[in-house]
PDB file of C-alpha atoms in Angstrom:
ATOM      1  CA  MET A   1     102.924  94.020 109.693  1.00 85.00           C
ATOM      2  CA  ILE A   2     105.441  92.403 107.401  1.00 88.00           C
ATOM      3  CA  ARG A   3     102.903  92.241 104.583  1.00 89.00           C
ATOM      4  CA  ASP A   4     102.570  96.040 104.643  1.00 91.00           C
ATOM      5  CA  ASP A   5     106.354  96.514 104.703  1.00 92.00           C
ATOM      6  CA  ILE A   6     106.674  94.345 101.577  1.00 93.00           C
ATOM      7  CA  HIS A   7     103.940  96.309  99.817  1.00 93.00           C
ATOM      8  CA  ASP A   8     105.594  99.639 100.704  1.00 94.00           C
ATOM      9  CA  ALA A   9     108.974  98.388  99.476  1.00 94.00           C
ATOM     10  CA  MET A  10     107.378  97.258  96.213  1.00 94.00           C
ATOM     11  CA  ILE A  11     105.889 100.699  95.655  1.00 95.00           C
ATOM     12  CA  ALA A  12     109.278 102.301  96.386  1.00 95.00           C
ATOM     13  CA  ALA A  13     110.913  99.971  93.841  1.00 94.00           C
ATOM     14  CA  MET A  14     108.299 100.962  91.253  1.00 95.00           C
ATOM     15  CA  ARG A  15     108.984 104.640  91.830  1.00 95.00           C
ATOM     16  CA  ALA A  16     112.743 104.076  91.651  1.00 95.00           C
ATOM     17  CA  ARG A  17     112.318 101.985  88.479  1.00 94.00           C
ATOM     18  CA  ASP A  18     114.346  99.183  90.081  1.00 92.00           C
ATOM     19  CA  LYS A  19     113.341  96.260  87.869  1.00 92.00           C
ATOM     20  CA  GLU A  20     115.347  93.583  89.716  1.00 89.00           C
ATOM     21  CA  SER A  21     113.931  94.437  93.135  1.00 92.00           C
ATOM     22  CA  LEU A  22     110.464  94.898  91.719  1.00 93.00           C
ATOM     23  CA  GLY A  23     110.572  91.414  90.204  1.00 92.00           C
ATOM     24  CA  ALA A  24     111.571  89.948  93.565  1.00 93.00           C
ATOM     25  CA  PHE A  25     108.801  91.841  95.363  1.00 94.00           C
ATOM     26  CA  ARG A  26     106.258  90.568  92.870  1.00 94.00           C
ATOM     27  CA  LEU A  27     107.453  86.991  93.450  1.00 94.00           C
ATOM     28  CA  ILE A  28     107.093  87.506  97.194  1.00 94.00           C
ATOM     29  CA  GLN A  29     103.588  88.969  96.809  1.00 94.00           C
ATOM     30  CA  SER A  30     102.595  86.059  94.577  1.00 94.00           C
ATOM     31  CA  ALA A  31     103.871  83.447  97.026  1.00 94.00           C
ATOM     32  CA  ILE A  32     102.023  85.137  99.900  1.00 93.00           C
ATOM     33  CA  LYS A  33      98.821  85.325  97.886  1.00 92.00           C
ATOM     34  CA  ASN A  34      99.110  81.612  96.998  1.00 92.00           C
ATOM     35  CA  ARG A  35      99.547  80.809 100.706  1.00 90.00           C
ATOM     36  CA  ASP A  36      96.489  82.933 101.533  1.00 87.00           C
ATOM     37  CA  ILE A  37      94.438  80.943  99.038  1.00 86.00           C
ATOM     38  CA  GLU A  38      95.668  77.677 100.579  1.00 84.00           C
ATOM     39  CA  ALA A  39      94.859  79.015 104.054  1.00 77.00           C
ATOM     40  CA  ARG A  40      91.229  79.620 103.109  1.00 77.00           C
ATOM     41  CA  MET A  41      90.785  75.871 103.009  1.00 72.00           C
ATOM     42  CA  GLU A  42      92.105  75.427 106.551  1.00 65.00           C
ATOM     43  CA  PRO A  43      89.464  75.115 109.303  1.00 61.00           C
ATOM     44  CA  ALA A  44      91.215  77.665 111.548  1.00 57.00           C
ATOM     45  CA  PHE A  45      90.837  80.350 108.878  1.00 53.00           C
ATOM     46  CA  ARG A  46      87.093  79.772 108.592  1.00 51.00           C
ATOM     47  CA  ASP A  47      86.664  80.340 112.334  1.00 52.00           C
ATOM     48  CA  GLY A  48      87.451  84.029 112.048  1.00 54.00           C
ATOM     49  CA  PRO A  49      90.055  86.602 111.086  1.00 53.00           C
ATOM     50  CA  ARG A  50      93.704  86.043 111.910  1.00 60.00           C
ATOM     51  CA  SER A  51      95.599  88.293 114.265  1.00 62.00           C
ATOM     52  CA  ASP A  52      98.563  90.356 113.093  1.00 59.00           C
ATOM     53  CA  LYS A  53     100.920  87.931 114.855  1.00 64.00           C
ATOM     54  CA  ASP A  54      99.358  84.948 113.048  1.00 72.00           C
ATOM     55  CA  ASP A  55      99.587  86.807 109.747  1.00 79.00           C
ATOM     56  CA  ASP A  56     103.242  87.673 110.333  1.00 82.00           C
ATOM     57  CA  ALA A  57     103.956  84.029 111.165  1.00 82.00           C
ATOM     58  CA  LEU A  58     102.318  82.960 107.899  1.00 86.00           C
ATOM     59  CA  VAL A  59     104.315  85.508 105.887  1.00 89.00           C
ATOM     60  CA  VAL A  60     107.575  84.566 107.637  1.00 88.00           C
ATOM     61  CA  GLY A  61     106.916  80.917 106.818  1.00 87.00           C
ATOM     62  CA  VAL A  62     106.450  81.780 103.155  1.00 92.00           C
ATOM     63  CA  LEU A  63     109.610  83.907 103.107  1.00 92.00           C
ATOM     64  CA  GLN A  64     111.673  81.222 104.838  1.00 89.00           C
ATOM     65  CA  GLY A  65     110.507  78.698 102.252  1.00 91.00           C
ATOM     66  CA  MET A  66     111.460  81.057  99.438  1.00 94.00           C
ATOM     67  CA  VAL A  67     114.949  81.570 100.907  1.00 92.00           C
ATOM     68  CA  LYS A  68     115.452  77.817 101.264  1.00 92.00           C
ATOM     69  CA  GLN A  69     114.415  77.226  97.633  1.00 94.00           C
ATOM     70  CA  ARG A  70     116.787  79.879  96.400  1.00 95.00           C
ATOM     71  CA  ARG A  71     119.707  78.592  98.445  1.00 94.00           C
ATOM     72  CA  ASP A  72     119.128  75.131  96.955  1.00 95.00           C
ATOM     73  CA  SER A  73     119.073  76.707  93.489  1.00 96.00           C
ATOM     74  CA  ILE A  74     122.287  78.610  94.186  1.00 96.00           C
ATOM     75  CA  THR A  75     124.022  75.357  95.101  1.00 95.00           C
ATOM     76  CA  MET A  76     122.811  73.656  91.915  1.00 96.00           C
ATOM     77  CA  TYR A  77     123.732  76.618  89.701  1.00 96.00           C
ATOM     78  CA  ARG A  78     127.240  76.737  91.167  1.00 95.00           C
ATOM     79  CA  GLN A  79     127.688  73.003  90.608  1.00 95.00           C
ATOM     80  CA  GLY A  80     126.586  73.521  87.012  1.00 95.00           C
ATOM     81  CA  GLY A  81     128.961  76.440  86.497  1.00 95.00           C
ATOM     82  CA  ARG A  82     126.180  79.038  86.100  1.00 95.00           C
ATOM     83  CA  GLU A  83     127.532  81.861  88.243  1.00 95.00           C
ATOM     84  CA  GLU A  84     125.276  84.529  86.673  1.00 95.00           C
ATOM     85  CA  LEU A  85     122.145  82.599  87.690  1.00 95.00           C
ATOM     86  CA  ALA A  86     123.564  81.974  91.169  1.00 95.00           C
ATOM     87  CA  ALA A  87     124.232  85.712  91.534  1.00 95.00           C
ATOM     88  CA  ALA A  88     120.638  86.524  90.532  1.00 94.00           C
ATOM     89  CA  GLU A  89     119.327  84.073  93.140  1.00 95.00           C
ATOM     90  CA  GLU A  90     121.627  85.577  95.783  1.00 95.00           C
ATOM     91  CA  ALA A  91     120.233  89.028  95.005  1.00 94.00           C
ATOM     92  CA  GLU A  92     116.699  87.699  95.541  1.00 94.00           C
ATOM     93  CA  VAL A  93     117.739  86.067  98.830  1.00 94.00           C
ATOM     94  CA  ALA A  94     119.109  89.420 100.029  1.00 94.00           C
ATOM     95  CA  ILE A  95     115.811  91.134  99.192  1.00 95.00           C
ATOM     96  CA  ILE A  96     113.704  88.447 100.870  1.00 94.00           C
ATOM     97  CA  GLU A  97     115.866  88.371 104.003  1.00 92.00           C
ATOM     98  CA  ARG A  98     115.222  92.095 104.550  1.00 92.00           C
ATOM     99  CA  PHE A  99     111.734  91.149 105.730  1.00 92.00           C
ATOM    100  CA  LEU A 100     112.646  88.209 107.951  1.00 90.00           C
ATOM    101  CA  PRO A 101     113.156  88.673 111.691  1.00 86.00           C
ATOM    102  CA  VAL A 102     116.767  88.658 112.795  1.00 85.00           C
ATOM    103  CA  PRO A 103     117.627  84.999 113.427  1.00 83.00           C
ATOM    104  CA  LEU A 104     118.970  83.915 116.790  1.00 84.00           C
ATOM    105  CA  SER A 105     122.664  83.079 116.853  1.00 85.00           C
ATOM    106  CA  GLU A 106     123.725  79.569 117.815  1.00 86.00           C
ATOM    107  CA  ASP A 107     124.714  80.773 121.306  1.00 88.00           C
ATOM    108  CA  GLU A 108     121.367  82.542 121.774  1.00 88.00           C
ATOM    109  CA  THR A 109     119.560  79.417 120.596  1.00 88.00           C
ATOM    110  CA  LYS A 110     121.502  77.249 123.049  1.00 88.00           C
ATOM    111  CA  ALA A 111     120.687  79.695 125.867  1.00 89.00           C
ATOM    112  CA  ALA A 112     116.971  79.620 124.964  1.00 89.00           C
ATOM    113  CA  ILE A 113     117.026  75.810 124.886  1.00 88.00           C
ATOM    114  CA  GLU A 114     118.729  75.653 128.299  1.00 88.00           C
ATOM    115  CA  ALA A 115     116.186  78.078 129.783  1.00 90.00           C
ATOM    116  CA  ILE A 116     113.278  76.023 128.438  1.00 90.00           C
ATOM    117  CA  LYS A 117     114.936  72.798 129.573  1.00 89.00           C
ATOM    118  CA  VAL A 118     115.219  74.133 133.145  1.00 88.00           C
ATOM    119  CA  GLU A 119     111.710  75.602 133.076  1.00 88.00           C
ATOM    120  CA  LEU A 120     110.131  72.333 131.933  1.00 86.00           C
ATOM    121  CA  GLY A 121     112.410  70.112 134.001  1.00 85.00           C
ATOM    122  CA  ALA A 122     113.426  68.265 130.840  1.00 81.00           C
ATOM    123  CA  SER A 123     116.066  65.640 131.472  1.00 81.00           C
ATOM    124  CA  GLY A 124     116.129  63.248 128.548  1.00 80.00           C
ATOM    125  CA  MET A 125     115.080  62.523 124.995  1.00 84.00           C
ATOM    126  CA  LYS A 126     111.545  61.716 126.143  1.00 87.00           C
ATOM    127  CA  ASP A 127     111.059  65.456 126.772  1.00 84.00           C
ATOM    128  CA  MET A 128     112.249  66.551 123.325  1.00 86.00           C
ATOM    129  CA  GLY A 129     108.723  67.103 121.979  1.00 87.00           C
ATOM    130  CA  ASN A 130     107.796  69.440 124.833  1.00 88.00           C
ATOM    131  CA  VAL A 131     111.040  71.390 124.527  1.00 87.00           C
ATOM    132  CA  MET A 132     110.657  71.727 120.739  1.00 89.00           C
ATOM    133  CA  ALA A 133     107.016  72.841 121.045  1.00 89.00           C
ATOM    134  CA  THR A 134     107.882  75.505 123.612  1.00 89.00           C
ATOM    135  CA  LEU A 135     110.909  76.644 121.591  1.00 87.00           C
ATOM    136  CA  LYS A 136     108.801  76.953 118.450  1.00 86.00           C
ATOM    137  CA  ALA A 137     106.066  78.877 120.273  1.00 84.00           C
ATOM    138  CA  ARG A 138     108.529  81.401 121.699  1.00 86.00           C
ATOM    139  CA  HIS A 139     111.128  81.718 118.942  1.00 84.00           C
ATOM    140  CA  GLY A 140     109.676  79.986 115.873  1.00 79.00           C
ATOM    141  CA  MET A 141     110.006  82.959 113.540  1.00 81.00           C
ATOM    142  CA  GLN A 142     113.659  83.475 114.476  1.00 83.00           C
ATOM    143  CA  LEU A 143     114.855  79.879 114.166  1.00 82.00           C
ATOM    144  CA  ASP A 144     115.611  77.282 111.571  1.00 78.00           C
ATOM    145  CA  MET A 145     113.778  74.462 113.334  1.00 79.00           C
ATOM    146  CA  SER A 146     115.935  71.720 111.791  1.00 80.00           C
ATOM    147  CA  LYS A 147     119.063  73.287 113.292  1.00 84.00           C
ATOM    148  CA  ALA A 148     117.210  73.879 116.555  1.00 85.00           C
ATOM    149  CA  SER A 149     116.203  70.213 116.628  1.00 87.00           C
ATOM    150  CA  ARG A 150     119.845  69.181 116.391  1.00 88.00           C
ATOM    151  CA  LEU A 151     120.750  71.523 119.268  1.00 88.00           C
ATOM    152  CA  VAL A 152     117.857  70.266 121.420  1.00 88.00           C
ATOM    153  CA  LYS A 153     118.973  66.667 120.848  1.00 89.00           C
ATOM    154  CA  ALA A 154     122.491  67.576 121.908  1.00 86.00           C
ATOM    155  CA  ALA A 155     121.227  69.391 125.003  1.00 85.00           C
ATOM    156  CA  LEU A 156     119.021  66.490 126.083  1.00 84.00           C
ATOM    157  CA  SER A 157     121.563  63.733 125.397  1.00 82.00           C
TER     158      SER A 157
END
Protein backbone atom coordinates (compact mmCIF):
# COMPACT_ATOMS: atom_id res chain seq x y z
CA MET A 1 0.00 0.00 0.00
CA ILE A 2 1.12 3.53 -0.71
CA ARG A 3 0.44 4.56 2.88
CA ASP A 4 2.97 1.99 4.12
CA ASP A 5 5.56 3.09 1.55
CA ILE A 6 5.25 6.69 2.78
CA HIS A 7 5.63 5.59 6.39
CA ASP A 8 8.73 3.52 5.56
CA ALA A 9 10.27 6.43 3.65
CA MET A 10 9.60 8.73 6.60
CA ILE A 11 11.39 6.36 8.96
CA ALA A 12 14.34 6.15 6.54
CA ALA A 13 14.50 9.96 6.41
CA MET A 14 14.52 10.08 10.22
CA ARG A 15 17.40 7.63 10.37
CA ALA A 16 19.31 9.54 7.69
CA ARG A 17 18.62 12.84 9.50
CA ASP A 18 17.27 14.30 6.25
CA LYS A 19 15.30 17.26 7.60
CA GLU A 20 13.94 18.47 4.25
CA SER A 21 12.54 15.09 3.23
CA LEU A 22 11.28 14.43 6.73
CA GLY A 23 9.34 17.70 6.69
CA ALA A 24 7.73 16.74 3.38
CA PHE A 25 6.83 13.28 4.67
CA ARG A 26 5.23 14.79 7.74
CA LEU A 27 3.16 17.12 5.54
CA ILE A 28 2.04 14.13 3.47
CA GLN A 29 1.13 12.13 6.59
CA SER A 30 -0.82 15.10 7.96
CA ALA A 31 -2.77 15.59 4.73
CA ILE A 32 -3.64 11.88 4.61
CA LYS A 33 -4.74 11.90 8.24
CA ASN A 34 -6.95 14.95 7.60
CA ARG A 35 -8.53 13.13 4.64
CA ASP A 36 -9.11 10.06 6.83
CA ILE A 37 -10.93 12.22 9.36
CA GLU A 38 -13.08 13.72 6.59
CA ALA A 39 -13.78 10.22 5.24
CA ARG A 40 -15.20 9.09 8.58
CA MET A 41 -18.15 11.36 7.93
CA GLU A 42 -18.88 9.76 4.56
CA PRO A 43 -21.63 7.10 4.52
CA ALA A 44 -19.50 4.64 2.52
CA PHE A 45 -16.87 4.59 5.28
CA ARG A 46 -19.44 3.73 7.94
CA ASP A 47 -20.56 0.68 5.94
CA GLY A 48 -17.32 -1.16 6.59
CA PRO A 49 -13.57 -1.15 6.10
CA ARG A 50 -12.06 0.04 2.84
CA SER A 51 -10.10 -2.25 0.58
CA ASP A 52 -6.43 -1.64 -0.17
CA LYS A 53 -7.37 -0.39 -3.65
CA ASP A 54 -9.85 2.12 -2.19
CA ASP A 55 -7.24 3.26 0.33
CA ASP A 56 -4.62 3.71 -2.39
CA ALA A 57 -7.11 5.72 -4.44
CA LEU A 58 -7.76 7.98 -1.44
CA VAL A 59 -4.03 8.48 -0.82
CA VAL A 60 -3.35 9.14 -4.52
CA GLY A 61 -6.11 11.75 -4.52
CA VAL A 62 -4.52 13.50 -1.56
CA LEU A 63 -1.07 13.39 -3.16
CA GLN A 64 -2.36 14.71 -6.49
CA GLY A 65 -4.01 17.60 -4.66
CA MET A 66 -0.77 18.37 -2.84
CA VAL A 67 1.20 18.38 -6.12
CA LYS A 68 -1.34 20.71 -7.74
CA GLN A 69 -1.16 23.14 -4.79
CA ARG A 70 2.61 23.19 -4.92
CA ARG A 71 2.73 23.74 -8.67
CA ASP A 72 0.39 26.72 -8.23
CA SER A 73 2.68 28.03 -5.49
CA ILE A 74 5.74 27.58 -7.68
CA THR A 75 4.12 29.69 -10.39
CA MET A 76 3.25 32.45 -7.92
CA TYR A 77 6.70 32.42 -6.30
CA ARG A 78 8.39 32.69 -9.70
CA GLN A 79 6.15 35.60 -10.67
CA GLY A 80 7.08 37.28 -7.40
CA GLY A 81 10.80 36.68 -7.93
CA ARG A 82 11.14 34.25 -5.00
CA GLU A 83 13.27 31.53 -6.58
CA GLU A 84 14.38 30.04 -3.23
CA LEU A 85 10.76 29.38 -2.22
CA ALA A 86 9.97 27.97 -5.68
CA ALA A 87 12.96 25.62 -5.36
CA ALA A 88 11.73 24.41 -1.95
CA GLU A 89 8.28 23.70 -3.41
CA GLU A 90 9.85 21.85 -6.35
CA ALA A 91 11.77 19.66 -3.91
CA GLU A 92 8.51 18.79 -2.14
CA VAL A 93 6.83 18.00 -5.48
CA ALA A 94 9.67 15.59 -6.31
CA ILE A 95 9.22 13.82 -2.97
CA ILE A 96 5.44 13.58 -3.33
CA GLU A 97 5.62 12.34 -6.92
CA ARG A 98 7.74 9.37 -5.80
CA PHE A 99 4.56 7.85 -4.38
CA LEU A 100 2.22 8.56 -7.29
CA PRO A 101 1.59 5.94 -9.97
CA VAL A 102 3.37 6.58 -13.24
CA PRO A 103 1.03 8.80 -15.27
CA LEU A 104 -0.10 7.73 -18.71
CA SER A 105 1.49 9.62 -21.58
CA GLU A 106 -0.74 11.60 -23.92
CA ASP A 107 -0.46 8.86 -26.58
CA GLU A 108 -1.35 6.15 -24.05
CA THR A 109 -4.29 8.23 -22.86
CA LYS A 110 -5.53 8.69 -26.43
CA ALA A 111 -5.21 4.94 -27.03
CA ALA A 112 -7.19 4.18 -23.85
CA ILE A 113 -9.88 6.66 -24.88
CA GLU A 114 -10.14 5.11 -28.36
CA ALA A 115 -10.41 1.60 -26.88
CA ILE A 116 -13.19 2.70 -24.52
CA LYS A 117 -14.91 4.61 -27.32
CA VAL A 118 -14.99 1.47 -29.49
CA GLU A 119 -16.01 -0.75 -26.58
CA LEU A 120 -18.94 1.48 -25.61
CA GLY A 121 -19.88 2.36 -29.18
CA ALA A 122 -19.53 6.05 -28.33
CA SER A 123 -20.06 8.29 -31.32
CA GLY A 124 -20.76 11.80 -30.11
CA MET A 125 -20.71 14.25 -27.24
CA LYS A 126 -23.80 12.64 -25.73
CA ASP A 127 -21.60 9.67 -24.77
CA MET A 128 -18.92 11.75 -23.05
CA GLY A 129 -20.18 10.97 -19.53
CA ASN A 130 -20.02 7.21 -20.11
CA VAL A 131 -16.56 7.42 -21.66
CA MET A 132 -15.25 9.61 -18.81
CA ALA A 133 -16.74 7.31 -16.14
CA THR A 134 -15.16 4.23 -17.70
CA LEU A 135 -11.83 6.02 -18.19
CA LYS A 136 -11.80 7.14 -14.57
CA ALA A 137 -12.67 3.65 -13.31
CA ARG A 138 -9.85 2.03 -15.28
CA HIS A 139 -7.13 4.68 -15.22
CA GLY A 140 -8.21 7.29 -12.66
CA MET A 141 -5.06 7.11 -10.54
CA GLN A 142 -2.82 7.54 -13.58
CA LEU A 143 -4.60 10.48 -15.21
CA ASP A 144 -5.14 14.16 -14.75
CA MET A 145 -8.88 14.06 -15.40
CA SER A 146 -9.04 17.66 -16.65
CA LYS A 147 -6.54 16.85 -19.41
CA ALA A 148 -8.34 13.57 -20.08
CA SER A 149 -11.62 15.45 -20.43
CA ARG A 150 -10.10 17.66 -23.12
CA LEU A 151 -8.84 14.58 -25.00
CA VAL A 152 -12.22 12.82 -24.72
CA LYS A 153 -13.96 15.91 -26.12
CA ALA A 154 -11.55 15.96 -29.04
CA ALA A 155 -12.05 12.25 -29.68
CA LEU A 156 -15.84 12.51 -29.63
CA SER A 157 -16.08 15.69 -31.73
